[in-house]
Amino acid sequence: MKKIILSLFIVNTITFQSCKNDQKTTENQQITESNSNIIKEEPIDISTDTVSEILNQDIPKFSDAKIQKFLVDYKAYIDQYINAADAKDINKLTELTKKNQKLIITRKIISEELSSNPKELNKFYDYVRKLDSMAAEVMKK
């Protein structure tokens, strides 16, 4: 189980790192166009109290509300993942793996949008790497 989840995060990290390529191919543009509405779909179900609690944490501020919302959703996902991993809840981990695929696509879209602003892109990468490392630490236990 740990190997599966760890390999998922490795693939996730590799996918994230490959987004640094500044060349945009037509394939990437097609993926971006066909999946641009994923950002608007199915937010992770969290309560209002949880949202305000998450917002009060160390999430960096971005001028684009879409990026800010993604980071809140991603932080909530990582928190749910950590809780499920600690509880060894395989069903919840499987459910979260499906959500992770959508988050990967959204993260790639955001990375492409931020490619023209290296300062914001680095801030985005740093925070997402921090969250990924938190989840990876749980898997090492």
Short mmCIF file of C-alpha atoms in Angstrom, two decimals, residues 37-133:
data_model
loop_
_atom_site.label_atom_id
_atom_site.label_comp_id
_atom_site.label_asym_id
_atom_site.label_seq_id
_atom_site.Cartn_x
_atom_site.Cartn_y
_atom_site.Cartn_z
CA ASN A 37 -13.11 23.75 -17.09
CA ILE A 38 -11.81 21.20 -14.56
CA ILE A 39 -10.78 24.09 -12.34
CA LYS A 40 -14.44 25.04 -12.05
CA GLU A 41 -15.68 21.49 -11.42
CA GLU A 42 -16.12 19.50 -8.25
CA PRO A 43 -14.39 21.33 -5.44
CA ILE A 44 -13.26 19.13 -2.59
CA ASP A 45 -16.10 18.95 -0.10
CA ILE A 46 -14.99 20.81 3.00
CA SER A 47 -16.91 22.81 5.56
CA THR A 48 -16.82 26.59 5.89
CA ASP A 49 -14.93 26.31 9.16
CA THR A 50 -12.32 24.15 7.51
CA VAL A 51 -11.94 26.63 4.65
CA SER A 52 -11.35 29.53 7.02
CA GLU A 53 -8.93 27.40 9.03
CA ILE A 54 -7.03 26.50 5.87
CA LEU A 55 -6.96 30.11 4.72
CA ASN A 56 -5.43 31.17 8.02
CA GLN A 57 -2.53 28.82 7.49
CA ASP A 58 0.57 29.51 5.44
CA ILE A 59 -0.97 29.49 1.96
CA PRO A 60 0.80 32.14 -0.11
CA LYS A 61 -1.31 34.88 -1.69
CA PHE A 62 -1.75 35.12 -5.46
CA SER A 63 -3.48 37.79 -7.48
CA ASP A 64 -5.50 35.23 -9.43
CA ALA A 65 -8.44 33.85 -7.42
CA LYS A 66 -8.35 30.64 -9.46
CA ILE A 67 -4.82 29.88 -8.22
CA GLN A 68 -5.77 30.76 -4.65
CA LYS A 69 -8.79 28.41 -4.81
CA PHE A 70 -6.64 25.62 -6.22
CA LEU A 71 -4.16 25.97 -3.36
CA VAL A 72 -6.95 25.87 -0.78
CA ASP A 73 -8.39 22.75 -2.47
CA TYR A 74 -4.96 21.15 -2.74
CA LYS A 75 -4.17 21.87 0.91
CA ALA A 76 -7.52 20.33 1.89
CA TYR A 77 -6.70 17.30 -0.30
CA ILE A 78 -3.29 16.86 1.36
CA ASP A 79 -4.87 17.16 4.82
CA GLN A 80 -7.47 14.51 3.92
CA TYR A 81 -4.73 12.33 2.47
CA ILE A 82 -2.60 12.59 5.60
CA ASN A 83 -5.57 11.78 7.83
CA ALA A 84 -6.53 8.77 5.68
CA ALA A 85 -2.94 7.52 5.60
CA ASP A 86 -2.62 7.85 9.38
CA ALA A 87 -5.89 5.94 9.80
CA LYS A 88 -4.79 3.43 7.12
CA ASP A 89 -8.17 3.95 5.40
CA ILE A 90 -7.59 2.27 2.04
CA ASN A 91 -11.03 3.20 0.69
CA LYS A 92 -10.46 6.89 1.40
CA LEU A 93 -6.96 6.73 -0.11
CA THR A 94 -8.39 5.18 -3.28
CA GLU A 95 -11.01 7.92 -3.47
CA LEU A 96 -8.34 10.58 -2.97
CA THR A 97 -6.20 9.05 -5.70
CA LYS A 98 -9.00 9.75 -8.18
CA LYS A 99 -9.17 13.38 -7.01
CA ASN A 100 -5.40 13.63 -7.37
CA GLN A 101 -5.61 13.01 -11.11
CA LYS A 102 -7.85 16.07 -11.55
CA LEU A 103 -5.57 18.12 -9.33
CA ILE A 104 -2.55 17.15 -11.44
CA ILE A 105 -4.25 18.41 -14.59
CA THR A 106 -5.33 21.63 -12.88
CA ARG A 107 -1.83 22.14 -11.50
CA LYS A 108 -0.37 21.74 -14.97
CA ILE A 109 -2.79 24.33 -16.36
CA ILE A 110 -1.92 26.78 -13.59
CA SER A 111 1.80 26.18 -14.14
CA GLU A 112 1.42 27.02 -17.81
CA GLU A 113 -0.51 30.18 -16.96
CA LEU A 114 2.17 31.24 -14.48
CA SER A 115 5.05 30.51 -16.87
CA SER A 116 5.15 34.18 -17.88
CA ASN A 117 5.66 35.21 -14.24
CA PRO A 118 8.66 33.30 -12.83
CA LYS A 119 8.38 34.85 -9.36
CA GLU A 120 4.77 33.70 -8.91
CA LEU A 121 5.60 30.34 -10.53
CA ASN A 122 8.42 29.70 -8.06
CA LYS A 123 6.20 30.68 -5.14
CA PHE A 124 3.54 28.27 -6.45
CA TYR A 125 6.07 25.44 -6.95
CA ASP A 126 7.59 25.95 -3.51
CA TYR A 127 4.26 25.71 -1.74
CA VAL A 128 3.07 22.67 -3.69
CA ARG A 129 6.40 20.92 -3.07
CA LYS A 130 6.01 21.64 0.64
CA LEU A 131 2.57 20.01 0.65
CA ASP A 132 3.83 17.03 -1.37
CA SER A 133 6.71 16.50 1.04
#
